[in-house]
Amino acid sequence: MRVVLLGPPGAGKGTQAAAVKERYGIPHVSTGDMLREHVRGGTDLGRRAREYMDGGKLVPDELIIAMMEDRLSQGDCKDGFLLDGFPRTVPQAEALDQLLHKMGIGIDAVVLLDVSDDVVVERLSGRRVCRSCGAIYHVSFHPSSKGNICEACGGDLYQREDDREEVIRRRLKVYHEQTSPLESYYEAKGLLRRVSGEGATDAVLRVLQGH
Ligand code: AMP
């Protein structure tokens, strides 16, 4: 099963991906997570990506495409994958098509998680992340019972730089301008399925299972 998850930041792609990963045992490949790992590790890519990420802008296509060529050629992607946060531009989608064509495989489905801008701002501006284990909380919808401390591991909770409201608004603008053209790109290929991102956390899994 080879799936692309599309949708604005805060649509719940990570949460939906977890359900699909558990059911199909395929890797959840999130470019955002990979880039944050590079930033944490202080790699050359991390240093170059950071300023774009903190400002809510897209990291240049050539950096992302090179990173993904490397990732998708790894053994665990051989029988399938779930892409989250990639592609994000038409040139990235074209590069992905070329890469998969070379590998002799194709995408089975592209699922678009639809969420309104107001819901995105409400979700992301309240999001808090554990610095140690990466657990995710929300100040209103899922607060930690220990305040700014992670219930699971005792780590500090923090707000991602790009979850500040003005950066969220910029990320949404970038999404509407650069990523939403992918909806018609994949619609034309007959691959696009639309799902509400304001309903069940396994909505994507259910669509893939033909519900
Ligand atoms: P995410 O966690 O998917 O919202 O990604 C966080 C940030 O990483 C984005 O705001 C971008 O700066 C960068 N990023 C992630 N994926 C991509 C991509 N496919 N193309 C360009 N930038 C990306």
Coordinates of N, CA and C in Angstrom, one line a residue, residues 65 69 86 90-101 185:
I65 N 13.6 16.9 -2.2 CA 13.6 15.8 -3.2 C 14.8 14.8 -2.9
E69 N 14.4 10.9 -2.0 CA 15.0 9.9 -2.9 C 15.7 8.9 -2.0
F86 N 4.6 15.3 2.2 CA 5.3 15.3 0.9 C 4.5 14.5 0.0
V90 N 3.9 21.2 -6.7 CA 3.8 20.4 -8.0 C 5.2 19.8 -8.4
P91 N 6.3 20.6 -8.4 CA 7.6 20.0 -8.7 C 7.9 18.8 -7.9
Q92 N 7.6 18.8 -6.6 CA 7.8 17.7 -5.7 C 7.0 16.5 -6.2
A93 N 5.7 16.7 -6.6 CA 4.9 15.6 -7.0 C 5.4 15.0 -8.3
E94 N 5.9 15.9 -9.2 CA 6.5 15.4 -10.4 C 7.7 14.6 -10.2
A95 N 8.6 15.1 -9.2 CA 9.8 14.3 -8.9 C 9.4 13.0 -8.3
L96 N 8.4 12.9 -7.4 CA 8.0 11.7 -6.8 C 7.5 10.7 -7.9
D97 N 6.7 11.2 -8.9 CA 6.2 10.3 -10.0 C 7.4 9.7 -10.7
Q98 N 8.4 10.6 -11.0 CA 9.6 10.1 -11.8 C 10.3 9.0 -11.0
L99 N 10.5 9.3 -9.7 CA 11.2 8.4 -8.8 C 10.5 7.0 -8.8
L100 N 9.2 7.1 -8.5 CA 8.5 5.8 -8.4 C 8.4 5.1 -9.7
H101 N 8.4 5.8 -10.8 CA 8.4 5.2 -12.2 C 9.7 4.5 -12.4
Y185 N -4.0 18.0 -9.4 CA -2.9 17.2 -9.9 C -3.3 15.7 -9.8

